[in-house]
Short mmCIF file of C-alpha atoms in Angstrom, two decimals:
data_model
loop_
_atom_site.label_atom_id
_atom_site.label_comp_id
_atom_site.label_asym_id
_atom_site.label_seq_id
_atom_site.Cartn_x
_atom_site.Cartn_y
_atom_site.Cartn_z
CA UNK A 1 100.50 98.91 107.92
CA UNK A 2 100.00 99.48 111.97
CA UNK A 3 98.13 97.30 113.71
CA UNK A 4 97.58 99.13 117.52
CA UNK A 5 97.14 95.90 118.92
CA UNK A 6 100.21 94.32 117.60
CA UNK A 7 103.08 95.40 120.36
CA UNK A 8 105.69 93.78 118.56
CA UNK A 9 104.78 94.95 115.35
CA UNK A 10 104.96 98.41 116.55
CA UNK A 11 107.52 98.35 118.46
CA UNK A 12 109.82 96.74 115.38
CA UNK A 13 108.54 99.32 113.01
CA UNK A 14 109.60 101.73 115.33
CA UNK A 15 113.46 100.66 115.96
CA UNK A 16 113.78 100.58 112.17
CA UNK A 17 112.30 103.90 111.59
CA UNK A 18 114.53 105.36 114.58
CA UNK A 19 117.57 103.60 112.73
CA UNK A 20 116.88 104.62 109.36
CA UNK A 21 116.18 108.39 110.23
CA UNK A 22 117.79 108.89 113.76
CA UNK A 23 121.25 106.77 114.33
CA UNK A 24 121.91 107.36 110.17
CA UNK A 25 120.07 110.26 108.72
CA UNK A 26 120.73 111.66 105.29
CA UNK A 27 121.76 108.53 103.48
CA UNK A 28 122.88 109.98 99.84
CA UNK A 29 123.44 107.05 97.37
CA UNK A 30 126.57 106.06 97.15
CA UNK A 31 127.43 107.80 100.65
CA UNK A 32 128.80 105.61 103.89
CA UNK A 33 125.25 106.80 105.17
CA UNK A 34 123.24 104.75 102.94
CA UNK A 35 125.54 101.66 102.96
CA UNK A 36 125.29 101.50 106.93
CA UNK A 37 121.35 101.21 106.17
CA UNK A 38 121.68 98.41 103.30
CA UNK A 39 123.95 96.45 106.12
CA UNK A 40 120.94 96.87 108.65
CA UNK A 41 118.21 95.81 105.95
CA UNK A 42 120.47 92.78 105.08
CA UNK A 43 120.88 92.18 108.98
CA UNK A 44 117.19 92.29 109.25
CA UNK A 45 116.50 90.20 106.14
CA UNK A 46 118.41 87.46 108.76
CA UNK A 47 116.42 87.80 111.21
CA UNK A 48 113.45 87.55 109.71
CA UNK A 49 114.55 83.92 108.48
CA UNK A 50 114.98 85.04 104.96
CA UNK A 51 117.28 83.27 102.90
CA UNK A 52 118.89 83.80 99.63
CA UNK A 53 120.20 87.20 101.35
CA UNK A 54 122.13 89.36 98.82
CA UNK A 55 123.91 92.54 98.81
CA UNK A 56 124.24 93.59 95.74
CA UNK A 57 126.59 96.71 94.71
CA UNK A 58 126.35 98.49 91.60
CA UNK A 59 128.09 101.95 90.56
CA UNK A 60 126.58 105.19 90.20
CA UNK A 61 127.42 108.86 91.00
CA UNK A 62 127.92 110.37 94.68
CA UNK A 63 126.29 113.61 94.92
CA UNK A 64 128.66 115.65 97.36
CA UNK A 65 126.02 118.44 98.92
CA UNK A 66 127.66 122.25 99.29
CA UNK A 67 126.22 125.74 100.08
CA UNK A 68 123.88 126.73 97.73
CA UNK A 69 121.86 129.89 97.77
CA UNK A 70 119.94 133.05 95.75
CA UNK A 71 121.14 136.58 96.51
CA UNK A 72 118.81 139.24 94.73
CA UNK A 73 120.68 142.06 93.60
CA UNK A 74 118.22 144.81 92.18
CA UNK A 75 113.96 145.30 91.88
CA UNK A 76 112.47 146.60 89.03
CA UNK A 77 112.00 150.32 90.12
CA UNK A 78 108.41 149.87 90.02
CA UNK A 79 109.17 147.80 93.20
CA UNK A 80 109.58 149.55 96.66
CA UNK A 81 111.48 146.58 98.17
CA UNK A 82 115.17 147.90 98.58
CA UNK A 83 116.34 145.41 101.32
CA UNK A 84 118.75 143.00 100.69
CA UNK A 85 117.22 139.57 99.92
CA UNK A 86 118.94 135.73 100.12
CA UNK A 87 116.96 133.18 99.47
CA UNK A 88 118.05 129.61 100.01
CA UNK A 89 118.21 126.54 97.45
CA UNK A 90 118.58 123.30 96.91
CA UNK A 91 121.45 122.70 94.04
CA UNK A 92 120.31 119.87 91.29
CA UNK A 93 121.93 116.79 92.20
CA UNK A 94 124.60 116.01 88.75
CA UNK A 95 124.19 119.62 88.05
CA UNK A 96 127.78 122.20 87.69
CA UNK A 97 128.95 124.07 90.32
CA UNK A 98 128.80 127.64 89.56
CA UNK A 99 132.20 129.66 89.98
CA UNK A 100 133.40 130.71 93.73
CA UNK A 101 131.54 134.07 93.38
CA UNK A 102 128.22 132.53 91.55
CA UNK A 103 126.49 133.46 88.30
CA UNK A 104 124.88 136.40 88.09
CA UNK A 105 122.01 137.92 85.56
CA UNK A 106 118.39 138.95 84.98
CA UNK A 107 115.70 136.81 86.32
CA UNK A 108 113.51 136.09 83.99
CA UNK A 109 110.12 133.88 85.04
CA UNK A 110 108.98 130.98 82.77
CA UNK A 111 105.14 128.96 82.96
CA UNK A 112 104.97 125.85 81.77
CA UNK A 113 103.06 126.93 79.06
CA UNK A 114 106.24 128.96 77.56
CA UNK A 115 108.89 126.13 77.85
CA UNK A 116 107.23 122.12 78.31
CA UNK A 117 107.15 122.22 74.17
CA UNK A 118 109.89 123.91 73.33
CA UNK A 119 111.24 127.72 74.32
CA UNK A 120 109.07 130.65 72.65
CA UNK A 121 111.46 133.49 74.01
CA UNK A 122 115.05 134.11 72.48
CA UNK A 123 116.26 136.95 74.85
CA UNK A 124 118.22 134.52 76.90
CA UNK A 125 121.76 135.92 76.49
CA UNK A 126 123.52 136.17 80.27
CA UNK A 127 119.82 136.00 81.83
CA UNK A 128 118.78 133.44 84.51
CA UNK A 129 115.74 131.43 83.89
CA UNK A 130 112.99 130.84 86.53
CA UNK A 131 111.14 127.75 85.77
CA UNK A 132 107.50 127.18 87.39
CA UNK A 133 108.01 123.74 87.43
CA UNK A 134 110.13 120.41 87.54
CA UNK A 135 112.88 120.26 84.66
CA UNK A 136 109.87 118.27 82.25
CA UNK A 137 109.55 114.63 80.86
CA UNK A 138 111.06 115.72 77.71
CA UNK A 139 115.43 115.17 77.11
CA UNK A 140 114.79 117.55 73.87
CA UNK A 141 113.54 120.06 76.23
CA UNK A 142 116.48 119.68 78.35
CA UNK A 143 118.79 119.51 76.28
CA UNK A 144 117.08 122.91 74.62
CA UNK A 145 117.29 124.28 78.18
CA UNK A 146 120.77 123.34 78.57
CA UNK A 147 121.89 124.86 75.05
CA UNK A 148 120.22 127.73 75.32
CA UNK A 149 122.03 130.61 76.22
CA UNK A 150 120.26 131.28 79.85
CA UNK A 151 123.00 131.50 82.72
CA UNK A 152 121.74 128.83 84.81
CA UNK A 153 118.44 127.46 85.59
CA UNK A 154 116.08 127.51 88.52
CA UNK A 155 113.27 125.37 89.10
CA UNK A 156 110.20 125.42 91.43
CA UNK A 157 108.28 121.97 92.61
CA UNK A 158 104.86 123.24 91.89
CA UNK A 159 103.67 119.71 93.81
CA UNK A 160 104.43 120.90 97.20
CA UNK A 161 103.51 124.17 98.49
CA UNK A 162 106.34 124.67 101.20
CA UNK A 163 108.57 127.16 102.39
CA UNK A 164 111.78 125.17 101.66
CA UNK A 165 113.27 124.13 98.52
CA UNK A 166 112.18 120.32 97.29
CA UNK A 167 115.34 119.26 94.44
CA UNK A 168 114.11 116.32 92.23
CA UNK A 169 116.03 113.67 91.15
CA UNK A 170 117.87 113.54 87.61
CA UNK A 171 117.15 110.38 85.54
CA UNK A 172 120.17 108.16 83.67
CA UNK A 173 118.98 109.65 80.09
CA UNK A 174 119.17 113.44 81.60
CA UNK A 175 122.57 113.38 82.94
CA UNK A 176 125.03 113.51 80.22
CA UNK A 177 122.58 116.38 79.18
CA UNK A 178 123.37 118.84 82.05
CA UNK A 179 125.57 121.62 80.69
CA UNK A 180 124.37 124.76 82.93
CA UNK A 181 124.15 125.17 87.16
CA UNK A 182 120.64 123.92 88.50
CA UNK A 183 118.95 124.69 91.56
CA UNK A 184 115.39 124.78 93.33
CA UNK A 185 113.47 127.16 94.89
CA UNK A 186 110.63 126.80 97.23
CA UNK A 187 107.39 128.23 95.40
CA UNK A 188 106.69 130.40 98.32
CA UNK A 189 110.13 131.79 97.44
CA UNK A 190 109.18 132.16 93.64
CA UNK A 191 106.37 133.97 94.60
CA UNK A 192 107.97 136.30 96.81
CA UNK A 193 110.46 136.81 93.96
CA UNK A 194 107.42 137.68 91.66
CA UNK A 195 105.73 139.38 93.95
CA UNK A 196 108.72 141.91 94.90
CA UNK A 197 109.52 142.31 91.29
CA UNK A 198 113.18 141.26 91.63
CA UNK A 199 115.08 142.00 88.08
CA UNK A 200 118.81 140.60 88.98
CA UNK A 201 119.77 137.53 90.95
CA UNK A 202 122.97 135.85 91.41
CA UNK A 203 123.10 132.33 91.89
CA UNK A 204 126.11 129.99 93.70
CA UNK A 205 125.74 126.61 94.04
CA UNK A 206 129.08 124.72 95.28
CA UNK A 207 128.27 120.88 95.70
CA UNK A 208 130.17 117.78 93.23
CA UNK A 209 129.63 115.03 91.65
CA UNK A 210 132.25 111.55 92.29
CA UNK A 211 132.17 108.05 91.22
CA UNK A 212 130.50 106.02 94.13
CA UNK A 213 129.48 102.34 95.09
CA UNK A 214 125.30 102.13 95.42
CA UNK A 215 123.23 98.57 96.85
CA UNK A 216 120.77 96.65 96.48
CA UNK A 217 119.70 93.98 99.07
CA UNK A 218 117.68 91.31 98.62
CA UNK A 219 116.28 88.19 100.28
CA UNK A 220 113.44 85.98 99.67
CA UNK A 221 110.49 83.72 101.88
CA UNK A 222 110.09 80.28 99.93
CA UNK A 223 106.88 78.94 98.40
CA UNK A 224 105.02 76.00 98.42
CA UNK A 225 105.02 75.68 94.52
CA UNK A 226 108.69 75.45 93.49
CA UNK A 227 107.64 76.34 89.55
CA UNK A 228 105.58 79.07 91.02
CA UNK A 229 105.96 83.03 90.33
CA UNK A 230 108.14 85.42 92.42
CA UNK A 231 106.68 88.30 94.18
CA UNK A 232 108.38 91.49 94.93
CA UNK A 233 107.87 93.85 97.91
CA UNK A 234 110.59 96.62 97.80
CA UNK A 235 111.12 100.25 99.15
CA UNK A 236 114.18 102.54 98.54
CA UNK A 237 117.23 102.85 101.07
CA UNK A 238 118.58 106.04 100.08
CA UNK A 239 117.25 109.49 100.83
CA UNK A 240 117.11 113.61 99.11
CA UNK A 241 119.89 115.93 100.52
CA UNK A 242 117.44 117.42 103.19
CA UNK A 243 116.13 116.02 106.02
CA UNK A 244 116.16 112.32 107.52
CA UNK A 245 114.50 111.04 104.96
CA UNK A 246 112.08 109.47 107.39
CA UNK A 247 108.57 109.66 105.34
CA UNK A 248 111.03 109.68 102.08
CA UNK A 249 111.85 106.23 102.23
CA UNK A 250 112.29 105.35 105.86
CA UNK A 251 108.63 104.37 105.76
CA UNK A 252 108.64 102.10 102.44
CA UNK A 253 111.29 100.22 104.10
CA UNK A 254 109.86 99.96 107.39
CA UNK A 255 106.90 98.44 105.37
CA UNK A 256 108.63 95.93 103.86
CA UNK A 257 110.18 94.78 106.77
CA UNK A 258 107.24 94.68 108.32
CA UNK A 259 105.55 92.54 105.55
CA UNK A 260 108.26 89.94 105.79
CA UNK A 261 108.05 89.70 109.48
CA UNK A 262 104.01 89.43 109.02
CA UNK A 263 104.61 86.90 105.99
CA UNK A 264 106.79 84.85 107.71
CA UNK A 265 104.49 81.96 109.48
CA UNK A 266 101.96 82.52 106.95
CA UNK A 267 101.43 79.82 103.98
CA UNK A 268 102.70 80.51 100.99
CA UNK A 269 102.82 79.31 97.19
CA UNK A 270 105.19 81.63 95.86
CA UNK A 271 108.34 82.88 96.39
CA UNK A 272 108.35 86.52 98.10
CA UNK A 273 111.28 88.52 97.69
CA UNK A 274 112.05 91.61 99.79
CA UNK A 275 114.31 94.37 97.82
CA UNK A 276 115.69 97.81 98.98
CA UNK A 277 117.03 99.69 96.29
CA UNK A 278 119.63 101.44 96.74
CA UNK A 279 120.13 105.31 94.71
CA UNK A 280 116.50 105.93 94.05
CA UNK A 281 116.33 109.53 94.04
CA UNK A 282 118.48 109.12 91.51
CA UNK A 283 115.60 108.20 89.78
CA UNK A 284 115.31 104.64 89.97
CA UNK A 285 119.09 103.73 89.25
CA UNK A 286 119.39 100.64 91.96
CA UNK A 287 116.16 98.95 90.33
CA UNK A 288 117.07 99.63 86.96
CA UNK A 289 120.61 98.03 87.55
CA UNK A 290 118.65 95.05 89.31
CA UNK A 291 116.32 94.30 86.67
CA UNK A 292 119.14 94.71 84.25
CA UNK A 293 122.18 93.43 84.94
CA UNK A 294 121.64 91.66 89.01
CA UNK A 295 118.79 89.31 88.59
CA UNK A 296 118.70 86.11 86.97
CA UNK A 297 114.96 84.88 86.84
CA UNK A 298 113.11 87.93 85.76
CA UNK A 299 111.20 86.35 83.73
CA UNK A 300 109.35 84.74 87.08
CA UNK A 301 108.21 87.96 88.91
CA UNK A 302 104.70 88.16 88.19
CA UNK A 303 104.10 91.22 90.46
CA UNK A 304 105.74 93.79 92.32
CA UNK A 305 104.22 95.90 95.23
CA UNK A 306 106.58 99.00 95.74
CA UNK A 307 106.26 101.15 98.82
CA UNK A 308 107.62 104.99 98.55
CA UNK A 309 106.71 107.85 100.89
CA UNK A 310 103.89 106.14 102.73
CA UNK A 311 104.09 108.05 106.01
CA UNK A 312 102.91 111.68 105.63
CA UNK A 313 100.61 112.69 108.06
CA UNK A 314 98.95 114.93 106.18
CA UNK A 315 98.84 114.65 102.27
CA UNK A 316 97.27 112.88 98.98
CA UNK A 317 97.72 109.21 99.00
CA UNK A 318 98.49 107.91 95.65
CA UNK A 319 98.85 104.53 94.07
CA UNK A 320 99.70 103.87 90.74
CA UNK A 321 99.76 100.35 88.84
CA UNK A 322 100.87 99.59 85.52
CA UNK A 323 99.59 96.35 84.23
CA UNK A 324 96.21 94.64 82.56
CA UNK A 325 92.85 96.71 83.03
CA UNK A 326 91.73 93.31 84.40
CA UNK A 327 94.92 94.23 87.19
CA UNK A 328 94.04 97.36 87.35
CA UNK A 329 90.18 96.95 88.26
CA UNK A 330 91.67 94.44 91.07
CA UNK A 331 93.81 97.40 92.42
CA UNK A 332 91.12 99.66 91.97
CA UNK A 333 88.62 97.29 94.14
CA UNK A 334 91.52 96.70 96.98
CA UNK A 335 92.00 100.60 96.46
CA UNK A 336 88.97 102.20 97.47
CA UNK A 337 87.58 99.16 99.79
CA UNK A 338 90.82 98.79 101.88
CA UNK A 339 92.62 101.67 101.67
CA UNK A 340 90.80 104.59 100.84
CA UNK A 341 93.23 106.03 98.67
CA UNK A 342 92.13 109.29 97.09
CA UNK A 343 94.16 108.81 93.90
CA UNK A 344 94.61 105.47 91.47
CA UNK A 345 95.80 105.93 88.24
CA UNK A 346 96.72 102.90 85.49
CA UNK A 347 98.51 105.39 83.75
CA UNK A 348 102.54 104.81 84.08
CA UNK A 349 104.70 108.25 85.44
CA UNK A 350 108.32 108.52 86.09
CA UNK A 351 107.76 108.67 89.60
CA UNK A 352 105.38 105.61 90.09
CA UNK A 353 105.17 103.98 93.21
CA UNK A 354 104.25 100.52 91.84
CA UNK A 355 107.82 99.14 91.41
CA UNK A 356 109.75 99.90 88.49
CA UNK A 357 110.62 96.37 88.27
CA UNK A 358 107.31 95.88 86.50
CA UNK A 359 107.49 98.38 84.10
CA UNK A 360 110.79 96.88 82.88
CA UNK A 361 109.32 93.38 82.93
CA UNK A 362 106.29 94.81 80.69
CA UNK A 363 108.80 96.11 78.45
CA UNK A 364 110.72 93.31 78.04
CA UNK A 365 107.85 90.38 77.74
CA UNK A 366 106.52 92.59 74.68
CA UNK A 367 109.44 93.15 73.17
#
């Protein structure tokens, strides 16, 4: 997305990523954060010369961050660790708060093998369940999970090998699910855990849940052809509890501001429209509610170009399409020519980042 020899270009990209993740920060959705970053985006859309500049609010829930953490109480005596042991975690977002002095209970460890199709085990009662893994794909899992009679549940992000805790997102269908406290752990931290033999943890976890405001803005660069299709570039305004959120969507909307401003002078025979979603780690809430109940020719976006955690230094780069083979073979080519992307998949996955906005659009022109 840099070019080196385009000053302005880099100089712009860099007063947007300095706003995004210096002047605001954490931007939770719904939060005062995140709203301060749609008014820049829609200040920018100006600007840029867009027109047709919306912003768009829509409800959703406001995730209100507390203290969480892991205390380990006892080893098995196998174990000749004796030292007192905290380990630090990030609370699922929509998840209970445990009671002012925590839940407490045997830690028991769980592969993916033991719980992704259903529990095996039926020792739950007043234990605490360690799960190597995200909470799963599957809502009768979770709910299984949630009606079991485990304590509370603790997950590890198996994706990342880190030494802080990564929380994931809950989706729409999960919510109403959530019965029991949730938290992650680091998987260096799970493995220590293993490793030490720990046999009783207590868990507190101490951040809410309130009705919030979330937004979307939009604005659009006309085309030539006025019965022509409408493409999409969009990113995600809104950021996860830790951090500034700079690679985590900073950079997908730095991206799409930069696209406009490159797209700007150039010819064009369709309409482009710019999008930041708001509450995307939310799981795609702010483009669901778009494609829903916000826009009112969906039936003319022929493609959508999504950008979401594009500036990692060090990482795998992934791009995943959901379309025709013929589409995906044109990806592919771009893919592998252009941008040298170690990973392309046709295959659609929750966390896809080729917009959601064409996955609903698929859905609802073969309906």
């Amino acid at each position: 997305m840099m070019n080196l020899k385009d000053r302005e270009g880099c100089a712009q990209i860099a007063r947007d990523m300095d706003f995004m993740c210096a002047t605001v920060g954490r931007r939770l959705a719904g939060s005062p954060e995140e709203e301060k970053v749609a008014d820049y985006i829609f200040q920018r859309f100006g600007k840029l010369g867009l027109s047709n500049i919306e912003k768009l609010p829509f409800s959703c829930k406001c995730w209100l961050p507390g203290n969480a953490e892991l205390s380990v109480l006892s080893y098995s005596p196998s174990s000749d660790q004796k030292k007192n042991l905290t380990i630090p975690v990030q609370q699922v977002t929509h998840s209970p708060a445990t009671p002012s002095d925590g839940v407490k209970g045997e830690l028991i460890f769980f592969e993916p093998i033991d719980w992704e199709n259903g529990l095996r085990r039926s020792d739950f009662e007043g234990k605490i369940g360690l799960f190597l893994g995200g909470y799963g794909e599957s809502a009768r899992v979770f709910r299984q999970l949630h009606k079991s009679k485990l304590k509370a549940l603790i997950f590890v992000d198996t994706r990342l090998q880190t030494d802080w805790p990564i929380a994931n997102g809950i989706g729409e269908k999960f919510m109403e699910l959530i019965i029991k406290p949730m938290a992650y752990i680091s998987l260096m931290d799970a493995w220590l855990l293993a490793q030490r033999k720990v046999t009783c943890v207590q868990l507190t976890c101490t951040g809410t849940m309130k009705e919030g405001t979330s937004w979307n803005v939009a604005g659009e660069l006309p085309g030539d052809d006025q019965d022509g299709q409408i493409i999409v570039v969009s990113g995600h305004i809104d950021s996860v509890a830790i951090g500034q959120g700079a690679d985590d969507n900073a950079s997908g909307m730095a991206a799409v501001l930069e696209c406009a401003r490159r797209l700007q002078n150039c010819n064009r025979r369709h309409r482009v429209r710019f999008i930041g979603f708001g509450a995307e780690e939310q799981l795609s809430v702010g483009s669901s509610r778009y494609i829903n109940k916000q826009v009112k020719d969906l039936d003319r976006i022929g493609f959508t170009c999504n950008f979401d955690g594009i500036g990692a230094h060090l990482g795998l780069s992934t791009v995943m399409c959901t379309g025709t083979p013929d589409f995906y073979m044109f990806v592919k080519n771009i893919v592998e020519d252009k941008l040298r992307s170690e990973e392309h998949t046709s295959e659609l996955q929750s966390h896809s980042f080729i917009s959601y906005a064409v996955f609903c659009l698929k859905k609802k022109n073969t309906q």
